[in-house]
CSV table of N, CA and C in Angstrom, one decimal:
chain,number,residue,atom,x,y,z
T,1,MET,N,-2.9,31.7,-6.9
T,1,MET,CA,-3.7,31.0,-5.6
T,1,MET,C,-3.6,29.5,-5.9
T,2,THR,N,-3.5,28.9,-7.0
T,2,THR,CA,-3.5,27.4,-7.1
T,2,THR,C,-2.1,26.8,-7.1
T,3,HIS,N,-1.1,27.6,-7.2
T,3,HIS,CA,0.2,27.1,-7.3
T,3,HIS,C,1.2,28.0,-6.2
T,4,VAL,N,0.8,28.1,-4.9
T,4,VAL,CA,1.4,28.9,-4.1
T,4,VAL,C,3.1,28.5,-3.9
T,5,LYS,N,3.2,27.2,-4.5
T,5,LYS,CA,4.7,26.8,-3.9
T,5,LYS,C,5.5,27.7,-5.0
T,6,TRP,N,4.9,28.2,-5.9
T,6,TRP,CA,5.6,28.9,-7.0
T,6,TRP,C,5.3,30.6,-6.8
T,7,LEU,N,5.0,30.7,-5.8
T,7,LEU,CA,4.6,32.4,-5.3
T,7,LEU,C,6.0,33.1,-5.8
T,8,SER,N,5.7,34.2,-6.3
T,8,SER,CA,7.0,35.0,-6.5
T,8,SER,C,6.8,36.6,-6.2
T,9,SER,N,5.4,36.9,-5.9
T,9,SER,CA,4.8,38.3,-5.5
T,9,SER,C,3.5,38.0,-5.2
T,10,ILE,N,3.1,39.1,-4.5
T,10,ILE,CA,1.7,39.3,-4.0
T,10,ILE,C,1.0,40.9,-4.5
T,11,THR,N,0.3,41.0,-5.1
T,11,THR,CA,-0.4,42.3,-5.3
T,11,THR,C,-1.6,42.4,-4.5
T,12,ALA,N,-1.8,43.7,-3.7
T,12,ALA,CA,-3.0,44.0,-3.1
T,12,ALA,C,-3.9,44.7,-4.1
T,13,VAL,N,-5.2,44.4,-4.1
T,13,VAL,CA,-6.2,45.0,-4.8
T,13,VAL,C,-7.2,45.5,-3.8
T,14,ALA,N,-8.1,46.5,-4.5
T,14,ALA,CA,-9.1,47.2,-3.6
T,14,ALA,C,-10.5,46.5,-3.5
T,15,GLU,N,-10.6,45.6,-4.5
T,15,GLU,CA,-11.8,45.1,-4.4
T,15,GLU,C,-11.9,43.6,-4.7
T,16,PRO,N,-12.7,42.7,-4.2
T,16,PRO,CA,-12.6,41.5,-4.1
T,16,PRO,C,-12.1,40.7,-5.6
T,17,PHE,N,-11.1,39.9,-5.6
T,17,PHE,CA,-10.6,39.1,-6.6
T,17,PHE,C,-11.7,38.2,-7.3
T,18,THR,N,-11.8,38.2,-8.6
T,18,THR,CA,-12.9,37.3,-9.1
T,18,THR,C,-12.3,36.4,-10.1
T,19,GLY,N,-11.1,35.8,-9.9
T,19,GLY,CA,-10.4,34.7,-10.5
T,19,GLY,C,-11.3,33.5,-10.5
T,20,TRP,N,-11.0,32.6,-11.3
T,20,TRP,CA,-11.8,31.4,-11.8
T,20,TRP,C,-11.9,30.4,-10.4
T,21,GLN,N,-10.8,30.3,-9.8
T,21,GLN,CA,-10.7,29.6,-8.3
T,21,GLN,C,-12.0,30.3,-7.3
T,22,GLN,N,-12.0,31.5,-7.3
T,22,GLN,CA,-13.0,32.1,-6.1
T,22,GLN,C,-14.5,32.2,-6.7
T,23,GLU,N,-14.4,32.2,-8.1
T,23,GLU,CA,-15.7,32.4,-8.6
T,23,GLU,C,-16.4,31.2,-9.0
T,24,VAL,N,-15.7,30.1,-9.5
T,24,VAL,CA,-16.2,28.8,-9.8
T,24,VAL,C,-15.8,27.8,-8.9
T,25,ALA,N,-14.4,27.6,-8.8
T,25,ALA,CA,-14.1,26.3,-8.4
T,25,ALA,C,-14.2,26.0,-6.8
T,26,TYR,N,-13.9,26.9,-5.9
T,26,TYR,CA,-14.1,26.6,-4.7
T,26,TYR,C,-15.5,26.8,-4.1
T,27,HIS,N,-16.4,26.1,-4.5
T,27,HIS,CA,-17.6,26.0,-4.2
T,27,HIS,C,-18.2,24.8,-3.5
T,28,VAL,N,-19.0,24.7,-2.6
T,28,VAL,CA,-19.5,23.3,-2.2
T,28,VAL,C,-20.8,23.4,-3.1
T,29,ARG,N,-21.0,22.5,-3.5
T,29,ARG,CA,-22.3,22.2,-4.7
T,29,ARG,C,-22.7,20.7,-4.8
T,30,GLN,N,-23.7,20.5,-4.9
T,30,GLN,CA,-24.3,19.2,-5.1
T,30,GLN,C,-24.4,18.9,-6.5
T,31,SER,N,-24.5,19.7,-7.5
T,31,SER,CA,-24.8,19.5,-9.0
T,31,SER,C,-24.3,20.5,-9.8
T,32,GLU,N,-24.0,20.4,-11.2
T,32,GLU,CA,-23.2,21.3,-12.1
T,32,GLU,C,-24.1,22.3,-12.3
T,33,GLU,N,-25.6,22.2,-12.1
T,33,GLU,CA,-26.4,23.2,-12.5
T,33,GLU,C,-26.4,24.6,-11.3
T,34,GLU,N,-26.0,24.1,-10.0
T,34,GLU,CA,-26.1,25.2,-8.9
T,34,GLU,C,-24.7,25.8,-8.9
T,35,GLN,N,-24.7,27.1,-8.4
T,35,GLN,CA,-23.4,27.9,-8.0
T,35,GLN,C,-22.7,27.3,-6.7
T,36,GLY,N,-23.5,27.1,-5.7
T,36,GLY,CA,-23.0,26.7,-4.7
T,36,GLY,C,-22.7,27.8,-3.5
T,37,GLU,N,-22.1,27.3,-2.4
T,37,GLU,CA,-21.7,28.3,-1.4
T,37,GLU,C,-20.2,28.4,-1.5
T,38,PRO,N,-19.5,29.3,-1.7
T,38,PRO,CA,-18.1,29.4,-1.9
T,38,PRO,C,-17.2,29.1,-0.3
T,39,VAL,N,-16.2,28.4,-0.5
T,39,VAL,CA,-15.4,28.2,0.3
T,39,VAL,C,-14.8,29.3,1.0
T,40,THR,N,-15.0,29.7,2.3
T,40,THR,CA,-14.5,31.0,2.9
T,40,THR,C,-13.5,30.7,4.0
T,41,ARG,N,-13.8,29.7,4.8
T,41,ARG,CA,-12.9,29.3,6.0
T,41,ARG,C,-12.9,27.8,6.0
T,42,ILE,N,-11.6,27.2,6.6
T,42,ILE,CA,-11.1,25.9,6.5
T,42,ILE,C,-12.1,25.2,7.5
T,43,ARG,N,-12.5,24.1,7.6
T,43,ARG,CA,-13.3,23.5,8.4
T,43,ARG,C,-12.3,22.6,9.5
T,44,PRO,N,-12.9,22.4,10.8
T,44,PRO,CA,-11.9,21.7,11.7
T,44,PRO,C,-11.0,20.3,11.0
T,45,ARG,N,-9.6,20.5,11.5
T,45,ARG,CA,-9.0,19.6,10.8
T,45,ARG,C,-7.9,19.0,11.7
T,46,SER,N,-7.6,17.8,12.0
T,46,SER,CA,-6.5,17.4,12.7
T,46,SER,C,-5.5,16.2,11.9
T,47,LEU,N,-4.5,16.3,12.1
T,47,LEU,CA,-3.5,15.2,11.6
T,47,LEU,C,-2.6,14.9,12.6
T,48,LEU,N,-2.1,13.5,12.3
T,48,LEU,CA,-1.0,12.9,13.3
T,48,LEU,C,0.2,12.3,12.6
T,49,VAL,N,1.1,12.4,13.3
T,49,VAL,CA,2.4,12.0,12.6
T,49,VAL,C,2.5,10.3,12.7
T,50,PRO,N,2.2,9.8,11.6
T,50,PRO,CA,2.2,8.3,11.7
T,50,PRO,C,3.5,7.8,12.4
T,51,PRO,N,3.1,6.8,13.4
T,51,PRO,CA,4.4,6.2,14.2
T,51,PRO,C,4.9,5.1,13.5
T,52,GLY,N,6.2,4.6,13.7
T,52,GLY,CA,6.7,3.5,13.4
T,52,GLY,C,7.3,3.6,12.0
T,53,ILE,N,7.5,2.4,11.4
T,53,ILE,CA,8.2,2.3,10.0
T,53,ILE,C,7.1,1.6,9.1
T,54,PRO,N,7.1,2.4,8.1
T,54,PRO,CA,6.0,2.0,7.0
T,54,PRO,C,6.4,0.6,6.2
T,55,GLU,N,5.5,-0.2,5.9
T,55,GLU,CA,5.7,-1.2,4.8
T,55,GLU,C,5.6,-0.4,3.4
T,56,PHE,N,6.4,-0.6,2.4
T,56,PHE,CA,6.4,-0.1,1.2
T,56,PHE,C,5.1,0.1,0.4
T,57,LEU,N,4.7,-1.1,0.2
T,57,LEU,CA,3.3,-1.0,-0.6
T,57,LEU,C,1.9,-0.6,0.0
T,58,SER,N,1.8,-1.4,1.3
T,58,SER,CA,0.6,-0.8,1.7
T,58,SER,C,0.8,0.2,2.6
T,59,ARG,N,1.8,0.8,2.9
T,59,ARG,CA,1.9,2.1,4.0
T,59,ARG,C,1.5,1.6,5.4
T,60,THR,N,1.4,0.6,5.7
T,60,THR,CA,0.9,0.1,7.0
T,60,THR,C,2.0,0.1,7.7
T,61,ARG,N,1.9,0.7,9.0
T,61,ARG,CA,3.0,1.1,9.9
T,61,ARG,C,3.4,0.0,10.9
T,62,PHE,N,4.5,-0.3,11.3
T,62,PHE,CA,4.7,-1.3,12.2
T,62,PHE,C,5.4,-0.5,13.6
T,63,VAL,N,4.9,-1.1,14.7
T,63,VAL,CA,5.3,-0.4,16.1
T,63,VAL,C,5.6,-1.4,17.1
T,64,GLU,N,6.5,-1.2,17.9
T,64,GLU,CA,6.7,-2.2,18.8
T,64,GLU,C,5.7,-2.1,20.0
T,65,PRO,N,5.3,-3.2,20.8
T,65,PRO,CA,4.5,-2.9,21.9
T,65,PRO,C,5.0,-2.0,23.0
T,66,GLY,N,4.0,-1.4,23.7
T,66,GLY,CA,4.5,-0.5,24.9
T,66,GLY,C,4.1,1.1,24.6
T,67,PRO,N,4.6,1.8,25.4
T,67,PRO,CA,4.4,3.2,25.3
T,67,PRO,C,4.9,3.8,24.0
T,68,CYS,N,4.0,4.4,23.3
T,68,CYS,CA,4.3,5.2,22.0
T,68,CYS,C,3.5,6.6,22.0
T,69,ALA,N,4.6,7.6,21.7
T,69,ALA,CA,4.2,9.0,21.9
T,69,ALA,C,3.4,9.4,20.4
T,70,ILE,N,2.3,9.7,20.5
T,70,ILE,CA,1.4,10.2,19.1
T,70,ILE,C,1.5,11.8,19.3
T,71,GLU,N,1.8,12.3,18.3
T,71,GLU,CA,1.7,13.8,18.2
T,71,GLU,C,1.3,14.3,16.7
T,72,GLY,N,0.5,15.5,16.9
T,72,GLY,CA,0.2,16.0,15.6
T,72,GLY,C,-0.5,17.6,15.6
T,73,ARG,N,-0.9,17.9,14.8
T,73,ARG,CA,-1.4,19.3,14.7
T,73,ARG,C,-2.9,19.4,14.4
T,74,ALA,N,-3.6,20.4,14.8
T,74,ALA,CA,-4.8,20.7,14.6
T,74,ALA,C,-5.3,22.2,14.3
T,75,TRP,N,-6.2,22.3,13.6
T,75,TRP,CA,-6.6,23.8,13.2
T,75,TRP,C,-8.1,23.8,12.8
T,76,SER,N,-8.4,25.0,12.8
T,76,SER,CA,-10.1,25.3,12.3
T,76,SER,C,-10.0,26.9,11.7
T,77,GLY,N,-10.6,27.3,10.7
T,77,GLY,CA,-10.8,28.6,10.3
T,77,GLY,C,-12.0,29.1,10.8
T,78,GLN,N,-12.6,28.6,11.7
T,78,GLN,CA,-14.0,28.8,12.2
T,78,GLN,C,-14.2,29.4,13.6
T,79,ALA,N,-13.2,28.7,14.6
T,79,ALA,CA,-12.8,29.1,15.7
T,79,ALA,C,-11.7,28.5,16.2
T,80,PRO,N,-11.2,28.9,17.2
T,80,PRO,CA,-10.0,28.2,17.9
T,80,PRO,C,-10.4,26.8,18.2
T,81,VAL,N,-9.2,25.7,18.3
T,81,VAL,CA,-9.4,24.5,18.4
T,81,VAL,C,-9.3,24.2,19.9
T,82,SER,N,-10.5,23.5,20.6
T,82,SER,CA,-10.8,23.6,21.9
T,82,SER,C,-10.5,21.9,22.1
T,83,ARG,N,-10.4,21.2,21.4
T,83,ARG,CA,-10.3,19.8,21.8
T,83,ARG,C,-9.7,18.9,20.5
T,84,VAL,N,-8.8,17.8,20.8
T,84,VAL,CA,-8.5,16.8,20.0
T,84,VAL,C,-8.6,15.6,20.8
T,85,GLU,N,-9.3,14.6,19.9
T,85,GLU,CA,-9.5,13.2,20.4
T,85,GLU,C,-8.7,12.0,19.5
T,86,PHE,N,-8.2,11.3,20.3
T,86,PHE,CA,-7.4,10.2,19.7
T,86,PHE,C,-8.0,8.8,19.7
T,87,SER,N,-8.0,7.9,18.6
T,87,SER,CA,-8.7,6.6,18.8
T,87,SER,C,-7.6,5.4,18.1
T,88,ASP,N,-7.5,4.3,18.6
T,88,ASP,CA,-6.9,3.4,18.1
T,88,ASP,C,-7.6,2.4,17.6
T,89,ASP,N,-8.9,2.3,17.6
T,89,ASP,CA,-9.8,1.4,17.0
T,89,ASP,C,-10.7,1.9,16.0
T,90,GLY,N,-10.2,2.9,15.0
T,90,GLY,CA,-11.1,3.1,13.9
T,90,GLY,C,-12.4,4.1,14.2
T,91,GLY,N,-12.1,4.9,15.5
T,91,GLY,CA,-13.1,5.6,15.9
T,91,GLY,C,-14.2,5.0,16.6
T,92,GLY,N,-14.0,3.9,17.0
T,92,GLY,CA,-15.0,3.3,17.9
T,92,GLY,C,-15.0,4.0,19.3
T,93,THR,N,-14.0,4.1,19.9
T,93,THR,CA,-13.6,4.7,20.9
T,93,THR,C,-12.8,6.0,20.8
T,94,TRP,N,-13.0,7.0,21.9
T,94,TRP,CA,-11.9,8.3,21.7
T,94,TRP,C,-11.6,8.6,23.0
T,95,ALA,N,-10.3,9.1,23.0
T,95,ALA,CA,-9.8,9.6,24.3
T,95,ALA,C,-9.3,10.9,24.2
T,96,ASN,N,-9.3,11.9,25.1
T,96,ASN,CA,-8.8,13.4,24.8
T,96,ASN,C,-7.4,13.2,24.7
T,97,ALA,N,-6.9,14.0,23.7
T,97,ALA,CA,-5.4,14.2,23.7
T,97,ALA,C,-4.9,15.4,24.6
T,98,GLU,N,-3.7,15.6,24.7
T,98,GLU,CA,-3.3,16.7,25.4
T,98,GLU,C,-2.9,18.0,24.4
T,99,LEU,N,-3.5,19.2,24.7
T,99,LEU,CA,-3.3,20.3,23.6
T,99,LEU,C,-2.2,21.2,24.1
T,100,GLY,N,-1.4,21.6,23.1
T,100,GLY,CA,-0.2,22.4,23.2
T,100,GLY,C,-0.8,24.0,23.3
T,101,GLU,N,0.1,24.8,23.2
T,101,GLU,CA,-0.5,26.4,23.3
T,101,GLU,C,-0.8,26.7,21.7
T,102,GLN,N,-1.8,27.7,21.5
T,102,GLN,CA,-2.2,27.9,20.5
T,102,GLN,C,-1.7,29.3,20.1
T,103,ALA,N,-0.8,29.7,19.1
T,103,ALA,CA,-0.3,30.9,18.9
T,103,ALA,C,-1.0,31.9,18.5
T,104,GLY,N,-2.3,31.7,17.8
T,104,GLY,CA,-3.2,32.6,17.6
T,104,GLY,C,-4.5,32.0,17.4
T,105,GLU,N,-5.5,33.0,17.1
T,105,GLU,CA,-7.0,32.5,17.1
T,105,GLU,C,-7.1,31.4,16.0
T,106,PHE,N,-6.6,31.6,15.0
T,106,PHE,CA,-6.8,30.4,13.6
T,106,PHE,C,-5.4,30.0,13.4
T,107,ALA,N,-4.5,30.0,14.3
T,107,ALA,CA,-3.2,29.2,14.1
T,107,ALA,C,-3.3,27.7,14.7
T,108,TRP,N,-2.5,26.9,13.8
T,108,TRP,CA,-2.6,25.5,14.2
T,108,TRP,C,-2.2,25.2,15.6
T,109,ARG,N,-2.6,24.1,16.3
T,109,ARG,CA,-2.1,23.9,17.7
T,109,ARG,C,-1.7,22.6,17.9
T,110,GLY,N,-0.4,22.4,18.2
T,110,GLY,CA,-0.1,21.1,18.6
T,110,GLY,C,-0.9,20.4,19.6
T,111,TRP,N,-0.6,18.8,19.3
T,111,TRP,CA,-1.4,17.8,20.5
T,111,TRP,C,-0.5,16.7,20.6
T,112,GLY,N,-0.7,16.0,21.6
T,112,GLY,CA,-0.2,14.9,22.0
T,112,GLY,C,-0.9,13.9,22.7
T,113,TYR,N,-0.6,12.3,22.7
T,113,TYR,CA,-1.4,11.5,23.2
T,113,TYR,C,-0.2,10.2,23.5
T,114,ALA,N,-0.3,10.0,24.8
T,114,ALA,CA,0.6,8.7,25.3
T,114,ALA,C,-0.3,7.4,25.0
T,115,TRP,N,-0.1,6.8,23.9
T,115,TRP,CA,-0.5,5.6,23.6
T,115,TRP,C,0.1,4.4,24.1
T,116,ASP,N,-0.5,3.5,24.8
T,116,ASP,CA,-0.1,2.3,25.2
T,116,ASP,C,-0.3,1.1,24.0
T,117,ALA,N,0.6,1.0,23.1
T,117,ALA,CA,0.2,0.2,21.9
T,117,ALA,C,0.4,-1.2,22.2
T,118,ALA,N,-0.9,-2.0,22.2
T,118,ALA,CA,-1.0,-3.3,22.5
T,118,ALA,C,-0.7,-4.2,21.3
T,119,PRO,N,-0.3,-5.2,21.4
T,119,PRO,CA,0.0,-6.1,20.1
T,119,PRO,C,-1.3,-6.2,19.3
T,120,GLY,N,-1.5,-6.4,18.0
T,120,GLY,CA,-2.4,-6.3,17.2
T,120,GLY,C,-2.6,-5.6,16.1
T,121,GLU,N,-3.6,-5.3,15.5
T,121,GLU,CA,-3.7,-4.6,14.3
T,121,GLU,C,-4.7,-3.2,15.0
T,122,HIS,N,-4.5,-2.3,14.4
T,122,HIS,CA,-5.2,-0.8,15.0
T,122,HIS,C,-5.2,-0.1,13.7
T,123,GLU,N,-6.4,1.0,13.7
T,123,GLU,CA,-6.6,2.0,12.9
T,123,GLU,C,-6.6,3.3,13.8
T,124,LEU,N,-5.3,3.9,13.7
T,124,LEU,CA,-5.3,5.3,14.3
T,124,LEU,C,-6.1,6.3,13.8
T,125,CYS,N,-6.9,7.3,14.6
T,125,CYS,CA,-7.6,8.3,14.1
T,125,CYS,C,-7.4,9.5,15.1
T,126,CYS,N,-7.6,10.6,14.4
T,126,CYS,CA,-7.5,11.9,15.4
T,126,CYS,C,-8.8,12.7,14.8
T,127,ARG,N,-9.3,13.5,15.8
T,127,ARG,CA,-10.4,14.2,15.3
T,127,ARG,C,-10.3,15.6,16.3
T,128,ALA,N,-10.7,16.6,15.4
T,128,ALA,CA,-10.3,18.2,16.3
T,128,ALA,C,-12.0,18.6,16.5
T,129,THR,N,-12.1,19.4,17.5
T,129,THR,CA,-13.4,20.2,17.6
T,129,THR,C,-12.9,21.6,17.9
T,130,ASP,N,-13.8,22.6,17.4
T,130,ASP,CA,-13.1,23.9,17.9
T,130,ASP,C,-14.2,24.4,18.7
T,131,GLU,N,-13.9,25.8,19.2
T,131,GLU,CA,-14.9,26.5,20.2
T,131,GLU,C,-16.1,26.8,19.8
T,132,ALA,N,-16.5,26.8,18.6
T,132,ALA,CA,-18.0,26.8,18.0
T,132,ALA,C,-18.6,25.5,18.0
T,133,GLY,N,-18.2,24.4,18.3
T,133,GLY,CA,-18.6,23.2,18.4
T,133,GLY,C,-18.7,22.5,17.2
T,134,ASN,N,-17.7,22.8,16.1
T,134,ASN,CA,-17.6,22.1,14.9
T,134,ASN,C,-16.8,21.0,15.1
T,135,VAL,N,-17.1,19.9,14.7
T,135,VAL,CA,-16.4,18.4,14.8
T,135,VAL,C,-15.9,18.1,13.6
T,136,GLN,N,-14.7,17.6,13.5
T,136,GLN,CA,-14.1,16.8,12.3
T,136,GLN,C,-15.1,15.7,12.1
T,137,PRO,N,-15.7,15.3,10.8
T,137,PRO,CA,-16.3,14.2,10.7
T,137,PRO,C,-15.5,13.0,10.7
T,138,LEU,N,-16.2,11.7,10.7
T,138,LEU,CA,-15.6,10.4,10.5
T,138,LEU,C,-15.4,10.1,9.0
T,139,THR,N,-16.5,10.5,8.1
T,139,THR,CA,-16.2,10.4,6.7
T,139,THR,C,-16.5,11.6,6.0
T,140,PRO,N,-16.0,12.0,4.7
T,140,PRO,CA,-16.0,13.1,4.2
T,140,PRO,C,-17.6,13.5,3.8
T,141,GLU,N,-18.0,14.9,3.8
T,141,GLU,CA,-19.3,15.2,3.2
T,141,GLU,C,-19.2,15.4,1.8
T,142,TRP,N,-19.8,14.5,1.2
T,142,TRP,CA,-20.1,14.6,-0.1
T,142,TRP,C,-20.4,15.9,-0.8
T,143,ASN,N,-19.7,16.2,-1.8
T,143,ASN,CA,-20.0,17.3,-2.9
T,143,ASN,C,-19.5,17.2,-4.2
T,144,LEU,N,-19.9,17.9,-5.1
T,144,LEU,CA,-19.6,17.5,-6.6
T,144,LEU,C,-18.2,17.7,-6.8
T,145,ASP,N,-17.4,18.7,-6.3
T,145,ASP,CA,-15.9,19.0,-6.6
T,145,ASP,C,-15.0,18.3,-5.5
T,146,GLY,N,-15.8,17.8,-4.5
T,146,GLY,CA,-14.6,17.3,-3.4
T,146,GLY,C,-13.9,18.3,-2.4
T,147,VAL,N,-14.6,19.4,-2.7
T,147,VAL,CA,-14.0,20.6,-1.6
T,147,VAL,C,-14.3,20.3,-0.2
T,148,CYS,N,-13.4,20.8,0.6
T,148,CYS,CA,-13.6,20.9,1.9
T,148,CYS,C,-13.8,19.5,2.9
T,149,ASN,N,-12.9,18.6,2.4
T,149,ASN,CA,-12.8,17.3,2.8
T,149,ASN,C,-12.0,17.4,4.0
T,150,ASN,N,-12.5,17.3,5.2
T,150,ASN,CA,-11.8,17.4,6.4
T,150,ASN,C,-12.1,16.0,7.3
T,151,ALA,N,-12.3,15.0,6.6
T,151,ALA,CA,-12.5,13.6,7.4
T,151,ALA,C,-11.5,13.4,8.1
T,152,VAL,N,-11.6,12.6,9.3
T,152,VAL,CA,-10.5,12.3,10.0
T,152,VAL,C,-9.5,11.4,9.3
T,153,GLN,N,-8.1,11.4,9.5
T,153,GLN,CA,-7.2,10.8,9.0
T,153,GLN,C,-7.2,9.3,9.7
T,154,ARG,N,-7.0,8.3,8.8
T,154,ARG,CA,-6.9,6.9,9.2
T,154,ARG,C,-5.3,6.4,9.0
T,155,VAL,N,-4.8,5.8,10.0
T,155,VAL,CA,-3.3,5.3,9.7
T,155,VAL,C,-3.4,4.0,10.2
T,156,GLN,N,-3.1,2.8,9.5
T,156,GLN,CA,-3.0,1.4,9.8
T,156,GLN,C,-1.8,1.2,10.5
T,157,VAL,N,-2.1,0.5,11.6
T,157,VAL,CA,-0.8,0.4,12.3
T,157,VAL,C,-0.8,-1.0,13.0
T,158,VAL,N,0.4,-1.8,12.8
T,158,VAL,CA,0.5,-3.2,13.3
T,158,VAL,C,1.4,-3.2,14.5
T,159,VAL,N,0.9,-3.5,15.6
T,159,VAL,CA,1.9,-3.5,16.8
T,159,VAL,C,2.5,-4.8,17.0
T,160,ARG,N,3.8,-5.0,16.8
T,160,ARG,CA,4.2,-6.4,16.9
T,160,ARG,C,4.0,-7.1,18.1
T,161,GLY,N,3.9,-8.4,18.3
T,161,GLY,CA,3.4,-9.0,19.4
T,161,GLY,C,4.1,-10.4,19.5
C-alpha cells in the first residue's frame, strides 16, 4: 500500500486488512497519545497545470500577457466535484472555472479557466467544492502526522510586461 509504484500483485482478503499503515499511520490525530480518526476518503482537492516557463531555482513561472488557458483536475472521495474556482491573487478573489465531464461519482474531473494574464506578479490558486459542501481550504488543517493535506495549490507567476 505504501509503495504502489512497485505493485506486482493484489490479494483479496475476507476481513479488513490490519497492516501498520491502516491501523497506526493513516490517522488524523492531534497528539501521540490518541489513536485519532482513520483516513477513509480523500478530501476535496484540485490542482492546476502551471502555465509558462519555470525559473530553475525559485520555480516561479513566466508568462506573456494576454489570454492564457489554465487547466487542471479536481476530485473528492466524499461526493462528486460540483465546483472549481480559480484565483490569480492568492485567494483574495475567486472566479468559477468551467467543469468538464465527470467519468464517475468519485472520478477526477477536468476543469479550465480562460485567464487574461495582466502584467505583474500573481499567485495562482484553485479550489474544489464537492456536492456535499466540502470546500478545499486555503491552508492545511494541522494534524500530528500531516495526513489529509488538501490545501489549495499556490503557483507563483510573473506576467512579463
